[in-house]
GROMACS .gro file of C-alpha atoms in nm:
model
  336
    1MET     CA    1   9.686  25.360   0.096
    2LYS     CA    2   9.859  25.575  -0.168
    3ILE     CA    3   9.790  25.940  -0.251
    4ASP     CA    4  10.000  26.079  -0.535
    5CYS     CA    5  10.063  26.444  -0.446
    6TYR     CA    6  10.208  26.558  -0.780
    7THR     CA    7  10.028  26.454  -1.099
    8HIS     CA    8   9.911  26.651  -1.401
    9PHE     CA    9   9.598  26.666  -1.614
   10SER     CA   10   9.463  26.897  -1.882
   11PHE     CA   11   9.159  26.966  -2.096
   12GLU     CA   12   9.091  27.020  -2.467
   13THR     CA   13   8.894  27.340  -2.409
   14TYR     CA   14   9.192  27.496  -2.235
   15LEU     CA   15   9.447  27.377  -2.492
   16LYS     CA   16   9.234  27.517  -2.773
   17TYR     CA   17   9.201  27.851  -2.593
   18LEU     CA   18   9.578  27.881  -2.565
   19GLU     CA   19   9.629  27.773  -2.927
   20ARG     CA   20   9.380  28.032  -3.053
   21ASN     CA   21   9.559  28.310  -2.868
   22SER     CA   22   9.919  28.210  -2.938
   23LYS     CA   23  10.107  28.371  -3.225
   24THR     CA   24  10.362  28.088  -3.232
   25PRO     CA   25  10.319  27.708  -3.257
   26PHE     CA   26  10.195  27.572  -2.925
   27SER     CA   27  10.412  27.265  -2.861
   28TYR     CA   28  10.244  27.165  -2.536
   29GLY     CA   29   9.925  27.083  -2.726
   30THR     CA   30  10.112  26.824  -2.935
   31LEU     CA   31  10.276  26.672  -2.627
   32PHE     CA   32   9.962  26.658  -2.418
   33ARG     CA   33   9.753  26.494  -2.692
   34TYR     CA   34  10.023  26.231  -2.732
   35LEU     CA   35   9.986  26.132  -2.365
   36LYS     CA   36   9.645  25.965  -2.339
   37THR     CA   37   9.639  25.973  -1.959
   38MET     CA   38   9.685  26.352  -1.973
   39LEU     CA   39   9.339  26.420  -2.119
   40ASP     CA   40   9.135  26.102  -2.086
   41VAL     CA   41   8.989  26.034  -1.743
   42ASP     CA   42   8.916  25.665  -1.804
   43SER     CA   43   9.279  25.605  -1.897
   44ARG     CA   44   9.388  25.786  -1.584
   45LEU     CA   45   9.157  25.580  -1.363
   46ALA     CA   46   9.290  25.259  -1.521
   47LEU     CA   47   9.645  25.362  -1.435
   48MET     CA   48   9.548  25.435  -1.076
   49GLU     CA   49   9.371  25.101  -1.045
   50LYS     CA   50   9.666  24.905  -1.182
   51TYR     CA   51   9.903  25.043  -0.917
   52GLN     CA   52   9.644  25.073  -0.640
   53VAL     CA   53   9.683  25.449  -0.609
   54ASP     CA   54   9.377  25.576  -0.424
   55LYS     CA   55   9.389  25.946  -0.515
   56HIS     CA   56   9.569  26.182  -0.748
   57VAL     CA   57   9.637  26.542  -0.655
   58ILE     CA   58   9.595  26.725  -0.986
   59ILE     CA   59   9.828  27.011  -1.079
   60PRO     CA   60   9.665  27.124  -1.408
   61LEU     CA   61   9.885  27.215  -1.703
   62PRO     CA   62  10.010  27.404  -1.893
   63TRP     CA   63  10.074  27.719  -1.694
   64ILE     CA   64   9.938  28.048  -1.823
   65GLU     CA   65  10.288  28.189  -1.873
   66SER     CA   66  10.343  27.932  -2.150
   67VAL     CA   67  10.161  28.165  -2.391
   68LYS     CA   68  10.297  28.520  -2.377
   69GLU     CA   69   9.995  28.670  -2.552
   70VAL     CA   70   9.767  28.530  -2.282
   71TYR     CA   71   9.986  28.595  -1.980
   72GLU     CA   72  10.059  28.959  -2.062
   73ASP     CA   73   9.689  29.041  -2.112
   74SER     CA   74   9.527  29.050  -1.767
   75VAL     CA   75   9.179  28.981  -1.908
   76LYS     CA   76   9.297  28.680  -2.109
   77ALA     CA   77   9.515  28.555  -1.824
   78HIS     CA   78   9.220  28.552  -1.586
   79GLU     CA   79   8.994  28.398  -1.850
   80ALA     CA   80   9.247  28.120  -1.912
   81ALA     CA   81   9.278  28.048  -1.539
   82LYS     CA   82   8.900  28.028  -1.504
   83ILE     CA   83   8.870  27.790  -1.799
   84LEU     CA   84   9.133  27.554  -1.659
   85ASN     CA   85   9.018  27.571  -1.297
   86ASN     CA   86   8.651  27.528  -1.393
   87GLU     CA   87   8.731  27.221  -1.600
   88LEU     CA   88   8.923  27.077  -1.305
   89ALA     CA   89   8.636  27.154  -1.069
   90ASN     CA   90   8.396  26.968  -1.300
   91LEU     CA   91   8.630  26.668  -1.309
   92VAL     CA   92   8.660  26.660  -0.932
   93ASN     CA   93   8.284  26.692  -0.886
   94LYS     CA   94   8.240  26.376  -1.094
   95TYR     CA   95   8.522  26.185  -0.926
   96SER     CA   96   8.552  26.338  -0.580
   97ASP     CA   97   8.684  26.010  -0.438
   98LYS     CA   98   8.971  26.000  -0.689
   99PHE     CA   99   9.097  26.351  -0.755
  100ILE     CA  100   9.211  26.642  -0.538
  101PRO     CA  101   9.227  26.982  -0.713
  102VAL     CA  102   9.509  27.236  -0.707
  103ALA     CA  103   9.444  27.562  -0.894
  104VAL     CA  104   9.655  27.750  -1.143
  105ILE     CA  105   9.688  28.114  -1.036
  106PRO     CA  106   9.731  28.397  -1.290
  107THR     CA  107  10.015  28.622  -1.180
  108THR     CA  108   9.987  28.908  -1.433
  109ASN     CA  109   9.881  29.150  -1.160
  110ILE     CA  110   9.779  29.143  -0.796
  111ASP     CA  111   9.409  29.202  -0.860
  112ILE     CA  112   9.348  28.898  -1.080
  113MET     CA  113   9.586  28.689  -0.869
  114LEU     CA  114   9.385  28.748  -0.553
  115ALA     CA  115   9.049  28.732  -0.730
  116GLU     CA  116   9.118  28.387  -0.870
  117TYR     CA  117   9.269  28.268  -0.543
  118GLU     CA  118   8.953  28.365  -0.355
  119ARG     CA  119   8.727  28.208  -0.619
  120VAL     CA  120   8.903  27.870  -0.623
  121ILE     CA  121   8.968  27.844  -0.249
  122TYR     CA  122   8.648  27.996  -0.106
  123ASN     CA  123   8.394  27.905  -0.375
  124LEU     CA  124   8.529  27.598  -0.555
  125LYS     CA  125   8.691  27.458  -0.237
  126PHE     CA  126   9.020  27.365  -0.401
  127LYS     CA  127   9.286  27.222  -0.172
  128GLY     CA  128   9.583  27.426  -0.294
  129ILE     CA  129   9.732  27.657  -0.554
  130TYR     CA  130  10.038  27.640  -0.773
  131LEU     CA  131  10.284  27.887  -0.918
  132VAL     CA  132  10.558  27.839  -1.175
  133VAL     CA  133  10.922  27.931  -1.121
  134GLY     CA  134  11.207  27.987  -1.363
  135PRO     CA  135  11.423  28.245  -1.541
  136THR     CA  136  11.149  28.360  -1.782
  137VAL     CA  137  10.871  28.424  -1.528
  138ARG     CA  138  10.826  28.657  -1.231
  139PRO     CA  139  11.083  28.592  -0.952
  140ILE     CA  140  10.917  28.397  -0.673
  141ASP     CA  141  11.046  28.640  -0.407
  142ASP     CA  142  10.886  28.938  -0.588
  143SER     CA  143  10.678  29.155  -0.353
  144VAL     CA  144  10.373  29.102  -0.576
  145TYR     CA  145  10.327  28.765  -0.404
  146ASP     CA  146  10.313  28.912  -0.055
  147SER     CA  147   9.934  28.928  -0.027
  148LEU     CA  148   9.893  28.586  -0.187
  149PHE     CA  149  10.133  28.416   0.053
  150LYS     CA  150   9.971  28.587   0.352
  151LYS     CA  151   9.633  28.453   0.239
  152ALA     CA  152   9.779  28.106   0.191
  153VAL     CA  153   9.906  28.108   0.550
  154GLN     CA  154   9.578  28.248   0.684
  155ASP     CA  155   9.373  27.982   0.501
  156ASN     CA  156   9.625  27.698   0.554
  157VAL     CA  157   9.652  27.652   0.178
  158PRO     CA  158   9.967  27.478   0.044
  159VAL     CA  159  10.153  27.630  -0.250
  160TRP     CA  160  10.287  27.388  -0.510
  161LEU     CA  161  10.583  27.519  -0.713
  162HIS     CA  162  10.660  27.393  -1.064
  163PRO     CA  163  10.963  27.470  -1.285
  164SER     CA  164  10.886  27.632  -1.618
  165ARG     CA  165  11.181  27.737  -1.837
  166PRO     CA  166  11.091  27.683  -2.207
  167ILE     CA  167  11.301  27.535  -2.486
  168THR     CA  168  11.352  27.891  -2.614
  169TYR     CA  169  11.562  27.971  -2.305
  170SER     CA  170  11.895  27.879  -2.463
  171ASP     CA  171  12.197  27.712  -2.303
  172TYR     CA  172  12.426  27.988  -2.437
  173ILE     CA  173  12.349  28.354  -2.492
  174ASN     CA  174  12.445  28.344  -2.862
  175GLU     CA  175  12.189  28.069  -2.937
  176SER     CA  176  11.809  28.087  -2.969
  177MET     CA  177  11.712  27.741  -2.843
  178SER     CA  178  11.820  27.495  -2.578
  179LYS     CA  179  11.969  27.174  -2.718
  180TYR     CA  180  11.930  26.807  -2.624
  181GLY     CA  181  11.650  26.868  -2.374
  182ILE     CA  182  11.881  27.055  -2.135
  183TRP     CA  183  11.609  27.316  -2.070
  184GLN     CA  184  11.396  27.048  -1.903
  185SER     CA  185  11.624  26.769  -1.780
  186ILE     CA  186  11.871  26.989  -1.590
  187GLY     CA  187  11.716  27.333  -1.631
  188TRP     CA  188  11.402  27.252  -1.437
  189LEU     CA  189  11.605  27.126  -1.142
  190MET     CA  190  11.791  27.457  -1.151
  191ASP     CA  191  11.459  27.649  -1.164
  192SER     CA  192  11.324  27.478  -0.852
  193SER     CA  193  11.653  27.508  -0.666
  194THR     CA  194  11.683  27.878  -0.752
  195ALA     CA  195  11.328  27.938  -0.628
  196MET     CA  196  11.404  27.756  -0.304
  197ILE     CA  197  11.716  27.965  -0.246
  198ARG     CA  198  11.542  28.294  -0.328
  199LEU     CA  199  11.250  28.215  -0.097
  200THR     CA  200  11.464  28.091   0.188
  201LEU     CA  201  11.733  28.361   0.191
  202SER     CA  202  11.477  28.638   0.139
  203GLY     CA  203  11.320  28.525   0.467
  204ALA     CA  204  10.994  28.380   0.335
  205PHE     CA  205  10.963  28.123   0.614
  206GLU     CA  206  11.004  28.395   0.876
  207LYS     CA  207  10.772  28.642   0.702
  208TYR     CA  208  10.500  28.386   0.622
  209LYS     CA  209  10.517  28.166   0.928
  210GLY     CA  210  10.364  27.825   0.867
  211ILE     CA  211  10.353  27.852   0.487
  212LYS     CA  212  10.370  27.519   0.306
  213PHE     CA  213  10.568  27.516  -0.019
  214ILE     CA  214  10.563  27.181  -0.203
  215ILE     CA  215  10.858  27.133  -0.440
  216HIS     CA  216  10.870  26.901  -0.739
  217HIS     CA  217  11.141  26.648  -0.834
  218HIS     CA  218  11.250  26.536  -0.485
  219GLY     CA  219  11.361  26.883  -0.378
  220ALA     CA  220  11.572  26.933  -0.692
  221LEU     CA  221  11.941  26.999  -0.612
  222ILE     CA  222  11.915  27.123  -0.254
  223GLY     CA  223  11.938  26.799  -0.056
  224LEU     CA  224  12.205  26.656  -0.285
  225PHE     CA  225  12.431  26.959  -0.261
  226SER     CA  226  12.347  27.094   0.083
  227LYS     CA  227  12.712  27.100   0.200
  228ARG     CA  228  12.829  27.280  -0.114
  229LEU     CA  229  12.544  27.531  -0.089
  230ASN     CA  230  12.606  27.608   0.275
  231ALA     CA  231  12.980  27.652   0.214
  232GLY     CA  232  12.902  27.894  -0.067
  233PHE     CA  233  12.653  28.092   0.142
  234ARG     CA  234  12.914  28.132   0.416
  235LEU     CA  235  13.198  28.227   0.181
  236PHE     CA  236  13.015  28.483  -0.029
  237LYS     CA  237  12.835  28.656   0.257
  238ASN     CA  238  13.168  28.814   0.357
  239LEU     CA  239  13.284  28.918   0.009
  240GLU     CA  240  13.148  29.253  -0.107
  241ALA     CA  241  13.172  29.165  -0.476
  242PHE     CA  242  12.942  28.865  -0.430
  243LYS     CA  243  12.736  28.980  -0.133
  244SER     CA  244  12.361  28.923  -0.109
  245THR     CA  245  12.214  29.024   0.222
  246THR     CA  246  11.991  28.792   0.420
  247THR     CA  247  11.840  28.830   0.763
  248ILE     CA  248  11.798  28.459   0.837
  249THR     CA  249  12.014  28.291   1.097
  250GLU     CA  250  12.298  28.047   1.036
  251PRO     CA  251  12.331  27.770   0.943
  252PHE     CA  252  12.141  27.890   0.637
  253ILE     CA  253  12.092  27.541   0.498
  254GLU     CA  254  11.875  27.437   0.793
  255HIS     CA  255  11.599  27.674   0.681
  256PHE     CA  256  11.554  27.475   0.359
  257LYS     CA  257  11.409  27.189   0.563
  258ASN     CA  258  11.085  27.388   0.581
  259PHE     CA  259  11.004  27.283   0.224
  260TYR     CA  260  10.791  26.980   0.144
  261VAL     CA  261  10.920  26.767  -0.144
  262ASP     CA  262  10.778  26.492  -0.360
  263THR     CA  263  10.937  26.163  -0.471
  264ALA     CA  264  10.928  26.225  -0.848
  265THR     CA  265  11.268  26.094  -0.958
  266GLN     CA  266  11.168  25.985  -1.312
  267GLY     CA  267  11.315  25.639  -1.269
  268PHE     CA  268  11.412  25.377  -1.014
  269GLU     CA  269  11.611  25.592  -0.770
  270PRO     CA  270  11.586  25.471  -0.408
  271LEU     CA  271  11.901  25.662  -0.313
  272LEU     CA  272  11.744  25.991  -0.421
  273ILE     CA  273  11.440  25.912  -0.206
  274GLN     CA  274  11.671  25.834   0.085
  275ASN     CA  275  11.855  26.161   0.035
  276ALA     CA  276  11.529  26.359   0.043
  277TYR     CA  277  11.421  26.162   0.351
  278MET     CA  278  11.751  26.230   0.532
  279PHE     CA  279  11.773  26.600   0.443
  280PHE     CA  280  11.413  26.726   0.456
  281GLY     CA  281  11.292  26.483   0.725
  282ILE     CA  282  11.022  26.219   0.718
  283ASP     CA  283  10.734  26.461   0.777
  284HIS     CA  284  10.829  26.662   0.467
  285VAL     CA  285  10.850  26.389   0.200
  286LEU     CA  286  10.537  26.316  -0.006
  287PHE     CA  287  10.463  26.041  -0.258
  288GLY     CA  288  10.454  26.208  -0.600
  289THR     CA  289  10.521  26.063  -0.945
  290ASP     CA  290  10.487  26.335  -1.215
  291VAL     CA  291  10.222  26.130  -1.400
  292PRO     CA  292  10.177  26.128  -1.699
  293PHE     CA  293  10.518  26.246  -1.824
  294ASP     CA  294  10.691  25.927  -1.928
  295GLU     CA  295  10.679  25.748  -2.261
  296ASN     CA  296  10.399  25.523  -2.130
  297GLY     CA  297  10.177  25.798  -1.994
  298GLY     CA  298  10.274  25.761  -1.629
  299TYR     CA  299  10.284  25.383  -1.596
  300ASN     CA  300  10.665  25.382  -1.578
  301PHE     CA  301  10.693  25.667  -1.329
  302THR     CA  302  10.423  25.527  -1.101
  303ASN     CA  303  10.576  25.181  -1.090
  304GLU     CA  304  10.934  25.306  -1.051
  305THR     CA  305  10.845  25.558  -0.781
  306ILE     CA  306  10.660  25.299  -0.574
  307CYS     CA  307  10.951  25.057  -0.615
  308SER     CA  308  11.200  25.329  -0.521
  309ILE     CA  309  11.020  25.408  -0.196
  310ASN     CA  310  10.979  25.042  -0.110
  311SER     CA  311  11.349  24.976  -0.178
  312ALA     CA  312  11.481  25.273   0.020
  313LEU     CA  313  11.627  25.219   0.367
  314ILE     CA  314  11.321  25.364   0.539
  315SER     CA  315  11.103  25.198   0.800
  316ASP     CA  316  10.758  25.069   0.705
  317ALA     CA  317  10.598  25.322   0.938
  318ASP     CA  318  10.781  25.607   0.764
  319LYS     CA  319  10.691  25.470   0.421
  320GLU     CA  320  10.325  25.498   0.523
  321LYS     CA  321  10.387  25.863   0.603
  322ILE     CA  322  10.536  25.915   0.258
  323PHE     CA  323  10.265  25.725   0.072
  324TYR     CA  324   9.970  25.903   0.230
  325LYS     CA  325   9.984  26.014   0.593
  326ASN     CA  326  10.186  26.331   0.536
  327ILE     CA  327   9.964  26.465   0.256
  328VAL     CA  328   9.653  26.372   0.454
  329GLN     CA  329   9.777  26.590   0.737
  330ILE     CA  330   9.884  26.878   0.512
  331LEU     CA  331   9.547  26.888   0.332
  332ASN     CA  332   9.340  26.791   0.634
  333LEU     CA  333   9.180  26.505   0.439
  334LYS     CA  334   8.932  26.258   0.576
  335VAL     CA  335   9.030  25.905   0.480
  336SER     CA  336   8.881  25.574   0.582
   0.00000   0.00000   0.00000
């Protein structure tokens, strides 16, 4: 069995709502319409059938923060979230055996954040929520999330995190745009890694005991640079000019193993899968592909991710955990 824990889907009604309310060209609309498997359910089902993927966990896109005029207006932000989450609920109702829903949560203020959380989790019965992280959105360790994270722990609801810096976040302060795709290719790994560090060193795993954060792109930079990170934490904690206080115990790097990570490597990368497996541990690695974001609408990423897992030096029993058993346990799914 295979359950892909990190895929994306969207809907024309939502894209049009964002376009109507945006004062600048909405580039995500152009991208999403180019990817047939992003909007067309039959194309998505054909992809799943070809690679014998039983279920897709859907992280709907784009995030509300992608349109400033919507995000900064609490009424519009909540309306946008309801449009996207309702469309996803309708999709899942038609194909309950194929799709598992994760809700976008508006973060403009606490009231709409909690209202939409309660609606999607208690009424629509979604399996999780997601938030975006990056330098242009609210810091993930902001106290505004306190009530949300407490509810997620109470209800055993996982929180997916997705990087979000836009092309307008430049590589240098004297420029207005990022060049050569740096904002996404490297920048998004930085966004996820920064969020992981902020959450961990601010004591999130101690404050919200049992919370499940699911990180995109194989855990970003943390597993790869764990020795460098830990050395830096230890050095700078004693230097007043660089000091950031934390109450967590040493070794700091061990606390990062509380995160769950997917296997989205965007190519044939068995060594990256092995690194995630060795650092985060077998129970915290989940099959995830980032469908449909390759030039063939997810066919490349699905094939290459499956091949990467199968080629990694991991036992067959542990590969089963990665492909479906871990996410089944996290979401308390019933599978035959």
